[in-house]
PDB file of C-alpha atoms in Angstrom:
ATOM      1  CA  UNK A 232       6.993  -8.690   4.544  1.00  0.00           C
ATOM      2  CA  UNK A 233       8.858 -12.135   4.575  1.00  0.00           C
ATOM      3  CA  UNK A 234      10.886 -10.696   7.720  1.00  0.00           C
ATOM      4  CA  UNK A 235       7.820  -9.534   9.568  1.00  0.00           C
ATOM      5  CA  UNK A 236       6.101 -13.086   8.663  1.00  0.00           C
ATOM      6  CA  UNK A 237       9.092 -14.519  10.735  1.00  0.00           C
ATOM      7  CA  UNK A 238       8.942 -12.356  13.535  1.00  0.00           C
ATOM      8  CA  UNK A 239       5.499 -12.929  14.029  1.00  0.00           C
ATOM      9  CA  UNK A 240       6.208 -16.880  13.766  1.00  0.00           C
ATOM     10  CA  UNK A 241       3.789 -17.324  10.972  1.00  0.00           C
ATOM     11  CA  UNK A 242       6.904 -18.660   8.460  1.00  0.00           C
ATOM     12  CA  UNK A 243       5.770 -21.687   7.923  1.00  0.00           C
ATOM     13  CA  UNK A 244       2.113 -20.519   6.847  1.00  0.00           C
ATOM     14  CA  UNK A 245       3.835 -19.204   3.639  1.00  0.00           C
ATOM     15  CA  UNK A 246       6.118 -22.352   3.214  1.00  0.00           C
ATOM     16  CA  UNK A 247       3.445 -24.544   3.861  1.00  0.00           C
ATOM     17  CA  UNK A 248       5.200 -26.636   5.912  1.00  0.00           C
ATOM     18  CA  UNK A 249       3.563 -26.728   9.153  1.00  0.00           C
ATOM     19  CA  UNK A 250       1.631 -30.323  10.135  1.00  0.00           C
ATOM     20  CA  UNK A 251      -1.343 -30.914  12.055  1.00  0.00           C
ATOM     21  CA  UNK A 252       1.395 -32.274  15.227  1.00  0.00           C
ATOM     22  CA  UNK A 253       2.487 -28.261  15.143  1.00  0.00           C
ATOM     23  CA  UNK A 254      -0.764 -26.738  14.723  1.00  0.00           C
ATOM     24  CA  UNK A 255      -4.600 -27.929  15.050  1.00  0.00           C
ATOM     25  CA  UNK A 256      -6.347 -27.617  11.943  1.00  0.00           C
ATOM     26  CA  UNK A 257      -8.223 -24.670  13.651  1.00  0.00           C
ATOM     27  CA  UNK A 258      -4.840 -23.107  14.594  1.00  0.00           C
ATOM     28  CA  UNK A 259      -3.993 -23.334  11.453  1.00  0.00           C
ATOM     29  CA  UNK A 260      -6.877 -22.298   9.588  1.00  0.00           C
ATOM     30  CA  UNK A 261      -6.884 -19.464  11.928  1.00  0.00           C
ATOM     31  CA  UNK A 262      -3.502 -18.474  11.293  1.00  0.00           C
ATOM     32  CA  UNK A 263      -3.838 -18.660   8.197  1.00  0.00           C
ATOM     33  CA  UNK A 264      -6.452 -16.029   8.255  1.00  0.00           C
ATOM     34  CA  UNK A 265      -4.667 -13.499   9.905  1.00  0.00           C
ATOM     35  CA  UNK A 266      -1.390 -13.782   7.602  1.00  0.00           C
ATOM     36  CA  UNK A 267      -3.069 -13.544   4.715  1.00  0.00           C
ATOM     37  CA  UNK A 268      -5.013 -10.226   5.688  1.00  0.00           C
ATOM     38  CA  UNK A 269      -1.841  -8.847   7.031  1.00  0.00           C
ATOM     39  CA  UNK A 270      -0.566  -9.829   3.877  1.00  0.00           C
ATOM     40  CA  UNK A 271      -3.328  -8.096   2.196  1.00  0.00           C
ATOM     41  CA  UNK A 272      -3.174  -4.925   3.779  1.00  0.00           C
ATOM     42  CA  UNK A 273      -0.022  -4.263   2.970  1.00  0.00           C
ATOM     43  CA  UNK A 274       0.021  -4.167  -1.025  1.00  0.00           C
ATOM     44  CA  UNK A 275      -1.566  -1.912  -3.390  1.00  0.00           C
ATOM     45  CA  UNK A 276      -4.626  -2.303  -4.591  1.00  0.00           C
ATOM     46  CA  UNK A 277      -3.375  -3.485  -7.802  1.00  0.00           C
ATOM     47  CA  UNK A 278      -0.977  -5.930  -6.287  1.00  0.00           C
ATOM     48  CA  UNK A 279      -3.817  -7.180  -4.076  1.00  0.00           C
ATOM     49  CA  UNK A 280      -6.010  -7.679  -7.247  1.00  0.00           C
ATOM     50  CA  UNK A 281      -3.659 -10.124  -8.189  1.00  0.00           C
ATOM     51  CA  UNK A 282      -3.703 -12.377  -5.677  1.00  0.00           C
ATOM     52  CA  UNK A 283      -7.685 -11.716  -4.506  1.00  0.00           C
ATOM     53  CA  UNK A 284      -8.892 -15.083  -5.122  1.00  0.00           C
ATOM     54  CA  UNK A 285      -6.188 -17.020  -3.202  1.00  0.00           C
ATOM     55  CA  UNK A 286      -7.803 -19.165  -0.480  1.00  0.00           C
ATOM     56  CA  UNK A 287      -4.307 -19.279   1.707  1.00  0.00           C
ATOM     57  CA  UNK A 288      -1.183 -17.883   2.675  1.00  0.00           C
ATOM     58  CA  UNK A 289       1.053 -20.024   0.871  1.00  0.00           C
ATOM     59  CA  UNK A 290      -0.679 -19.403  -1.992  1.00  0.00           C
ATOM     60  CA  UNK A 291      -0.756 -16.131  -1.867  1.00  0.00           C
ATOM     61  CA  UNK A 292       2.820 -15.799  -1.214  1.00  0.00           C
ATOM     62  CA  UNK A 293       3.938 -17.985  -4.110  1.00  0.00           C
ATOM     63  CA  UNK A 294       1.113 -15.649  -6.564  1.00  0.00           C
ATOM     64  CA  UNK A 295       3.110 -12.502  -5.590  1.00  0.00           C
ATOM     65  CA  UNK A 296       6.727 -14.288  -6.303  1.00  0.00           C
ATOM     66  CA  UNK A 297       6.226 -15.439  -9.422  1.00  0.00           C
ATOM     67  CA  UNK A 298       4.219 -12.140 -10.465  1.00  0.00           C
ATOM     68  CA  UNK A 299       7.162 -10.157  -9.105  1.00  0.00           C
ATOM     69  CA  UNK A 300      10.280 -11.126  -8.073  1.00  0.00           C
ATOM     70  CA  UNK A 301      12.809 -10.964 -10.103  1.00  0.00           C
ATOM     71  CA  UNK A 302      15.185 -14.095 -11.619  1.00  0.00           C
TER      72      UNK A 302
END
């Protein structure tokens, strides 16, 4: 998922490291949308169960590493 994230450009959505001189707030926001329902689409419904209240992307992302990636 990370790989497709960086092929589509949206990288920095899950880094969170993206400023308002990249992006407008409503680039962003918008963005943000769409990467986290790709995200979302992708897991299982008990994966996505997990991270179901997670307002954005980088959020999201850092919910489904710590719940499971390994050390």
């Amino acid at each position: 998922m990370q790989d497709y994230l960086i092929v589509k450009g949206w990288i920095d959505l899950i880094k969170n490291v993206a400023t308002l001189a990249t992006y407008t707030l409503e680039e962003w926001t918008s963005l943000d949308h769409v990467a986290c329902a790709t995200i979302l689409i992708h897991l299982s419904k008990s994966m996505s169960y997990t991270v179901q209240l997670c307002p954005m992307t980088h959020k999201l992302w850092h919910t489904l590493s710590n719940t499971y990636e390994k050390e």
